[in-house]
Short mmCIF file of C-alpha atoms in Angstrom, two decimals:
data_model
loop_
_atom_site.label_atom_id
_atom_site.label_comp_id
_atom_site.label_asym_id
_atom_site.label_seq_id
_atom_site.Cartn_x
_atom_site.Cartn_y
_atom_site.Cartn_z
CA MET A 1 -56.42 -20.48 8.23
CA ALA A 2 -58.94 -18.32 6.38
CA LEU A 3 -61.03 -19.98 3.66
CA VAL A 4 -60.08 -19.51 0.02
CA THR A 5 -62.67 -17.28 -1.66
CA SER A 6 -64.25 -18.20 -4.99
CA SER A 7 -62.35 -15.38 -6.67
CA GLU A 8 -59.06 -16.96 -5.56
CA GLU A 9 -59.95 -20.48 -6.63
CA GLN A 10 -59.16 -20.15 -10.34
CA ALA A 11 -56.02 -18.15 -9.55
CA LEU A 12 -54.77 -21.03 -7.38
CA ILE A 13 -55.66 -23.59 -10.04
CA ASP A 14 -53.74 -21.57 -12.66
CA LEU A 15 -50.80 -21.03 -10.31
CA TYR A 16 -50.53 -24.75 -9.58
CA ALA A 17 -50.64 -25.65 -13.28
CA ARG A 18 -47.88 -23.12 -13.99
CA VAL A 19 -45.60 -23.84 -11.02
CA ASN A 20 -45.98 -27.53 -10.21
CA PRO A 21 -43.91 -28.74 -13.23
CA ALA A 22 -40.88 -27.06 -11.58
CA VAL A 23 -41.32 -28.69 -8.16
CA VAL A 24 -39.57 -32.03 -7.70
CA ALA A 25 -39.62 -34.81 -5.12
CA ILE A 26 -36.24 -35.86 -3.75
CA VAL A 27 -35.41 -39.31 -2.36
CA ALA A 28 -31.98 -39.46 -0.71
CA ASP A 29 -30.51 -42.77 0.44
CA SER A 30 -27.69 -42.98 2.96
CA GLN A 31 -25.00 -45.62 3.40
CA SER A 32 -26.61 -46.80 6.63
CA GLY A 33 -29.77 -47.70 4.75
CA GLY A 34 -31.76 -44.68 5.86
CA GLN A 35 -33.87 -42.66 3.47
CA SER A 36 -34.79 -38.98 3.45
CA LEU A 37 -37.78 -37.57 1.57
CA GLY A 38 -37.85 -33.93 0.56
CA SER A 39 -38.73 -31.42 -2.10
CA GLY A 40 -36.91 -29.03 -4.39
CA PHE A 41 -37.47 -26.73 -7.32
CA VAL A 42 -35.75 -25.94 -10.60
CA PHE A 43 -33.43 -22.97 -10.25
CA ASP A 44 -32.12 -22.62 -13.82
CA ALA A 45 -32.11 -24.19 -17.27
CA GLU A 46 -28.78 -25.92 -16.54
CA GLY A 47 -30.51 -28.40 -14.25
CA HIS A 48 -29.67 -26.97 -10.83
CA ILE A 49 -32.26 -27.90 -8.18
CA VAL A 50 -32.60 -25.96 -4.91
CA THR A 51 -33.38 -27.97 -1.78
CA ASN A 52 -32.50 -28.13 1.92
CA ASN A 53 -29.09 -29.32 3.05
CA HIS A 54 -30.64 -31.63 5.63
CA VAL A 55 -32.55 -33.45 2.87
CA VAL A 56 -29.39 -34.52 0.99
CA GLU A 57 -26.68 -34.36 3.66
CA GLY A 58 -24.74 -37.63 3.77
CA ALA A 59 -26.66 -39.11 0.84
CA THR A 60 -24.98 -41.80 -1.23
CA THR A 61 -27.63 -41.74 -3.96
CA ILE A 62 -30.18 -39.06 -4.81
CA GLU A 63 -33.27 -39.63 -6.93
CA VAL A 64 -35.08 -36.61 -8.35
CA ASP A 65 -38.66 -37.18 -9.54
CA PHE A 66 -40.37 -34.65 -11.80
CA PRO A 67 -44.18 -34.22 -11.93
CA SER A 68 -44.17 -35.39 -15.56
CA GLY A 69 -43.02 -38.84 -14.45
CA PHE A 70 -39.41 -38.28 -15.52
CA LYS A 71 -36.92 -39.54 -12.93
CA THR A 72 -33.18 -39.12 -12.77
CA HIS A 73 -30.24 -39.27 -10.40
CA GLY A 74 -28.79 -36.07 -8.98
CA ARG A 75 -25.55 -35.07 -7.31
CA VAL A 76 -24.86 -32.39 -4.72
CA VAL A 77 -22.69 -29.61 -6.16
CA GLY A 78 -22.85 -27.26 -3.17
CA ALA A 79 -24.24 -27.18 0.34
CA ASP A 80 -24.43 -24.79 3.28
CA ALA A 81 -25.33 -26.10 6.74
CA ASP A 82 -25.90 -22.66 8.27
CA SER A 83 -28.68 -21.62 5.89
CA ASP A 84 -29.74 -25.26 5.32
CA LEU A 85 -29.54 -24.79 1.55
CA ALA A 86 -28.12 -27.17 -1.03
CA VAL A 87 -27.93 -27.46 -4.82
CA VAL A 88 -28.49 -30.76 -6.62
CA LYS A 89 -27.46 -31.02 -10.29
CA VAL A 90 -29.47 -33.21 -12.65
CA ASP A 91 -29.07 -34.10 -16.30
CA ALA A 92 -32.54 -33.61 -17.70
CA PRO A 93 -33.96 -32.71 -21.10
CA ALA A 94 -34.83 -29.05 -21.57
CA GLU A 95 -38.55 -29.79 -21.67
CA GLN A 96 -38.36 -30.93 -18.02
CA LEU A 97 -36.72 -27.76 -16.73
CA PHE A 98 -39.01 -24.88 -15.79
CA PRO A 99 -37.02 -22.47 -13.58
CA LEU A 100 -39.06 -20.59 -11.00
CA PRO A 101 -38.55 -16.82 -10.55
CA LEU A 102 -37.37 -15.54 -7.18
CA ALA A 103 -39.26 -12.62 -5.65
CA ASP A 104 -37.77 -9.74 -3.67
CA SER A 105 -38.43 -11.00 -0.14
CA ASP A 106 -37.93 -7.48 1.25
CA GLN A 107 -41.35 -6.73 -0.28
CA VAL A 108 -43.09 -9.61 1.52
CA GLN A 109 -45.70 -8.47 4.04
CA VAL A 110 -47.23 -10.15 7.06
CA GLY A 111 -50.74 -11.23 6.18
CA GLN A 112 -50.19 -11.82 2.48
CA ARG A 113 -51.40 -15.06 0.92
CA VAL A 114 -48.77 -17.71 0.20
CA VAL A 115 -48.71 -21.20 -1.26
CA ALA A 116 -46.44 -24.17 -0.57
CA ILE A 117 -45.96 -26.98 -3.07
CA GLY A 118 -43.99 -30.08 -2.17
CA ASN A 119 -43.78 -33.72 -1.23
CA PRO A 120 -45.15 -34.10 2.34
CA PHE A 121 -45.09 -37.72 3.53
CA GLY A 122 -44.15 -38.71 -0.04
CA LEU A 123 -47.36 -37.21 -1.48
CA ALA A 124 -45.78 -35.46 -4.45
CA GLY A 125 -47.34 -32.33 -5.90
CA THR A 126 -49.22 -31.35 -2.76
CA ILE A 127 -50.35 -27.71 -2.55
CA THR A 128 -51.28 -25.94 0.68
CA VAL A 129 -52.40 -22.35 1.19
CA GLY A 130 -51.87 -19.91 4.06
CA ILE A 131 -50.48 -16.52 4.97
CA VAL A 132 -47.21 -15.00 6.05
CA SER A 133 -47.37 -15.03 9.85
CA GLY A 134 -44.11 -13.24 10.67
CA LEU A 135 -40.86 -11.93 9.21
CA GLY A 136 -37.26 -11.62 10.34
CA ARG A 137 -37.18 -14.80 12.40
CA THR A 138 -33.86 -16.50 13.20
CA LEU A 139 -33.15 -20.23 13.33
CA GLU A 140 -30.08 -21.92 14.74
CA SER A 141 -27.64 -23.74 12.48
CA THR A 142 -26.52 -27.30 13.15
CA ARG A 143 -22.98 -25.92 13.48
CA VAL A 144 -21.62 -24.36 16.65
CA THR A 145 -18.85 -21.90 17.47
CA ALA A 146 -15.71 -22.77 19.42
CA GLN A 147 -17.52 -21.36 22.48
CA GLY A 148 -20.39 -23.83 21.97
CA THR A 149 -23.03 -21.38 20.74
CA ALA A 150 -24.85 -22.13 17.49
CA PHE A 151 -24.37 -20.10 14.33
CA SER A 152 -27.62 -18.49 13.18
CA ALA A 153 -29.56 -18.30 9.94
CA PRO A 154 -31.36 -14.94 9.64
CA ASP A 155 -34.19 -13.58 7.50
CA ILE A 156 -36.57 -16.50 8.08
CA ILE A 157 -40.22 -16.20 7.02
CA GLN A 158 -42.85 -17.67 9.34
CA THR A 159 -46.03 -19.06 7.78
CA ASP A 160 -49.15 -20.93 8.83
CA THR A 161 -49.21 -22.75 5.49
CA ALA A 162 -49.33 -26.50 6.19
CA ILE A 163 -45.72 -27.76 6.03
CA ASN A 164 -44.95 -31.35 6.98
CA PRO A 165 -42.02 -33.78 6.73
CA GLY A 166 -41.20 -34.04 3.01
CA ASN A 167 -42.03 -30.37 2.29
CA SER A 168 -38.43 -29.45 3.19
CA GLY A 169 -36.67 -27.78 0.27
CA GLY A 170 -39.83 -26.95 -1.63
CA PRO A 171 -40.91 -23.43 -2.58
CA LEU A 172 -43.06 -21.00 -0.62
CA LEU A 173 -44.72 -18.85 -3.28
CA ASN A 174 -46.67 -15.64 -3.59
CA LEU A 175 -49.86 -15.63 -5.67
CA ARG A 176 -47.87 -14.56 -8.74
CA GLY A 177 -46.02 -17.86 -8.61
CA GLU A 178 -42.73 -16.31 -7.48
CA VAL A 179 -40.61 -18.01 -4.83
CA ILE A 180 -40.49 -15.94 -1.64
CA GLY A 181 -38.81 -18.65 0.42
CA VAL A 182 -37.54 -22.22 0.67
CA ASN A 183 -39.52 -24.28 3.19
CA LYS A 184 -37.18 -25.40 5.95
CA ALA A 185 -38.74 -26.50 9.19
CA ILE A 186 -41.77 -26.64 11.42
CA GLU A 187 -42.20 -25.86 15.11
CA SER A 188 -44.11 -28.83 16.46
CA GLU A 189 -43.95 -31.20 19.42
CA SER A 190 -45.60 -33.96 17.37
CA GLY A 191 -43.42 -33.56 14.28
CA VAL A 192 -46.34 -32.63 12.02
CA ASN A 193 -47.89 -29.32 11.02
CA SER A 194 -48.91 -27.10 13.93
CA GLY A 195 -49.46 -23.88 11.97
CA ILE A 196 -45.90 -22.62 12.51
CA GLY A 197 -43.62 -23.23 9.55
CA PHE A 198 -40.41 -21.53 8.49
CA ALA A 199 -38.86 -20.70 5.11
CA ILE A 200 -35.51 -19.24 4.09
CA ALA A 201 -36.21 -15.85 2.47
CA SER A 202 -35.65 -15.60 -1.29
CA ASN A 203 -33.13 -12.75 -1.01
CA THR A 204 -30.94 -15.04 1.10
CA VAL A 205 -31.42 -17.75 -1.54
CA LYS A 206 -30.35 -15.29 -4.27
CA ARG A 207 -27.17 -14.57 -2.36
CA ILE A 208 -26.18 -18.11 -1.40
CA ILE A 209 -27.27 -20.40 -4.25
CA PRO A 210 -25.06 -18.86 -7.01
CA ALA A 211 -22.03 -19.30 -4.72
CA LEU A 212 -22.97 -22.93 -4.08
CA ILE A 213 -23.20 -23.51 -7.83
CA THR A 214 -19.87 -21.89 -8.70
CA ASP A 215 -17.79 -22.60 -5.58
CA GLY A 216 -19.62 -25.41 -3.77
CA LYS A 217 -19.86 -23.26 -0.64
CA PHE A 218 -20.87 -19.83 0.63
CA VAL A 219 -18.38 -17.82 2.67
CA TYR A 220 -20.19 -15.83 5.37
CA PRO A 221 -18.94 -12.50 6.66
CA TYR A 222 -18.05 -12.78 10.33
CA LEU A 223 -18.19 -10.38 13.27
CA GLY A 224 -17.21 -12.79 16.02
CA ILE A 225 -19.87 -11.94 18.60
CA SER A 226 -22.81 -13.51 20.37
CA SER A 227 -25.87 -11.49 21.22
CA MET A 228 -29.26 -11.70 22.87
CA SER A 229 -31.80 -12.45 20.14
CA GLU A 230 -33.85 -9.54 21.48
CA ILE A 231 -33.98 -7.32 24.54
CA SER A 232 -37.02 -7.78 26.74
CA LEU A 233 -38.38 -4.97 28.88
CA ALA A 234 -37.34 -6.93 31.98
CA LEU A 235 -33.78 -7.28 30.64
CA GLN A 236 -33.64 -3.59 29.78
CA GLU A 237 -34.63 -2.70 33.32
CA GLN A 238 -32.28 -5.26 34.86
CA LEU A 239 -29.25 -4.07 32.86
CA GLY A 240 -30.11 -0.38 32.94
CA LEU A 241 -30.11 -0.13 29.14
CA PRO A 242 -31.42 3.08 27.53
CA GLU A 243 -33.90 1.19 25.31
CA ALA A 244 -35.26 -2.30 24.64
CA THR A 245 -34.06 -2.48 21.04
CA GLY A 246 -30.74 -3.38 19.49
CA ALA A 247 -28.37 -6.35 19.69
CA TYR A 248 -26.86 -6.67 23.17
CA VAL A 249 -23.33 -8.13 22.92
CA THR A 250 -22.89 -10.99 25.40
CA THR A 251 -19.57 -12.39 24.13
CA VAL A 252 -16.80 -11.27 21.80
CA THR A 253 -14.65 -14.01 20.27
CA PRO A 254 -10.99 -13.47 21.28
CA GLY A 255 -8.88 -12.44 18.31
CA GLY A 256 -11.94 -12.06 16.08
CA PRO A 257 -12.95 -9.04 13.98
CA SER A 258 -15.04 -7.42 16.72
CA ALA A 259 -12.34 -7.98 19.34
CA ARG A 260 -9.78 -6.29 17.10
CA ALA A 261 -12.18 -3.38 16.61
CA GLY A 262 -12.68 -2.93 20.35
CA LEU A 263 -16.29 -4.03 20.64
CA ARG A 264 -17.18 -4.71 24.27
CA ALA A 265 -19.10 -7.70 25.60
CA ASP A 266 -20.90 -8.04 28.91
CA SER A 267 -18.30 -8.78 31.58
CA ALA A 268 -20.28 -11.65 33.11
CA ALA A 269 -18.82 -15.12 32.72
CA LEU A 270 -20.56 -17.45 30.26
CA ASP A 271 -21.96 -19.54 33.10
CA ALA A 272 -22.92 -16.59 35.28
CA PRO A 273 -26.55 -16.54 36.46
CA GLN A 274 -27.10 -13.03 35.12
CA LEU A 275 -25.50 -10.34 32.99
CA ASN A 276 -23.79 -7.24 34.33
CA GLY A 277 -25.13 -4.71 31.82
CA ASP A 278 -21.78 -3.27 30.66
CA GLY A 279 -21.78 -4.68 27.12
CA ASP A 280 -22.24 -2.73 23.92
CA VAL A 281 -25.70 -2.46 22.35
CA ILE A 282 -25.53 -2.44 18.55
CA VAL A 283 -28.30 -0.16 17.30
CA ALA A 284 -27.29 0.29 13.64
CA VAL A 285 -24.99 -1.13 10.98
CA ASP A 286 -23.86 1.18 8.18
CA GLY A 287 -26.68 3.51 9.18
CA LYS A 288 -29.40 0.86 8.99
CA PRO A 289 -31.33 0.39 12.26
CA VAL A 290 -30.80 -2.81 14.23
CA ARG A 291 -33.90 -3.50 16.32
CA GLN A 292 -32.82 -7.05 17.17
CA PHE A 293 -29.95 -9.40 16.39
CA SER A 294 -31.65 -10.86 13.31
CA ASP A 295 -31.55 -7.42 11.62
CA LEU A 296 -27.78 -7.38 11.98
CA LEU A 297 -27.41 -10.94 10.71
CA SER A 298 -29.64 -10.27 7.69
CA TYR A 299 -27.61 -7.24 6.71
CA LEU A 300 -24.33 -9.14 6.96
CA VAL A 301 -25.54 -12.14 4.94
CA ASN A 302 -27.39 -10.22 2.23
CA GLU A 303 -25.32 -7.03 1.91
CA ALA A 304 -21.76 -7.58 3.18
CA ARG A 305 -18.70 -9.66 2.31
CA PRO A 306 -15.57 -10.82 4.14
CA GLY A 307 -12.90 -8.11 4.05
CA GLN A 308 -15.50 -5.33 3.93
CA THR A 309 -15.53 -2.65 6.62
CA VAL A 310 -18.88 -2.07 8.28
CA THR A 311 -19.63 0.62 10.84
CA LEU A 312 -21.50 -0.46 13.94
CA SER A 313 -23.33 2.22 15.88
CA VAL A 314 -23.27 1.14 19.52
CA LEU A 315 -24.57 2.47 22.80
CA ARG A 316 -21.76 2.34 25.37
CA GLY A 317 -22.07 3.87 28.81
CA GLY A 318 -24.89 6.13 27.69
CA GLN A 319 -22.95 7.40 24.66
CA ARG A 320 -23.39 6.52 20.99
CA VAL A 321 -20.08 5.32 19.53
CA GLU A 322 -19.24 4.44 15.91
CA VAL A 323 -17.09 1.30 15.66
CA PRO A 324 -15.65 0.31 12.25
CA VAL A 325 -15.12 -3.45 11.92
CA VAL A 326 -13.30 -5.28 9.14
CA LEU A 327 -15.34 -8.42 8.59
CA GLY A 328 -13.65 -11.79 8.64
CA GLU A 329 -14.81 -15.19 7.31
CA ARG A 330 -17.14 -17.30 9.42
CA PRO A 331 -15.10 -20.31 10.61
#
């Protein structure tokens, strides 16, 4: 990670003083006697706290500790395993509640400075600094389809900011103190920071959290397909595809929205050693380019709703075909 310059130092000091009062430590106890440590941040003046689902899942008691020293119990009012987001409600005096603003994550750029504040290893109020390392990543959900493939969470921000166990659920911030993401996971063989951390983009948070507050759940739009995460040059050559971009459809769920619309999957069996190359390649949705599967997922989660008709532009047998699909609800 690049060193912080002297001109940034005071800005980081001011940012921390402004933002840290809104970042909480979460201690979740389970019936088995286990304990989970995580982070969260104040979402609104009504006492809703955003965190990760895996921090509070299965908790029998939840303690929420504010930087001021104020501590209170919380209760989960909504959770979503696919995005790994949850909302904890606390009863706290108004002077403890400092909601953080959410940025437009579509404006986030690779290379920009970012800050994480959280509770790594129980060290509350820890700040770390880094950059955005990548955008549009996809992480698998803990839930799986009837065919055994995992549901996916799109629009994930990759960062080299130090994120460790206990940071989960805390904010990833730009230098204006706006939340660009919710820290979710790290990629590490040792279980500690390796310079590859992931955060759920703030535009996804804006879409899902209000539904968790009002309904306790978020209903995802559903296509009913599986796809290659991306098309490599070798796969393009092997399958005889016209280009190495798009979402290549490997399976279509029987009776699902895409099956009813006539979308075509590769004819190879699920356990076949290789694909046959006769599946549809989705290259756009409602006119927006799909370079890889995560682009399609991001559009569905952030822009579409169950019951809505979307138009998929697909390459089929060398021809571009427009396929309207009425979205269902993710099971």
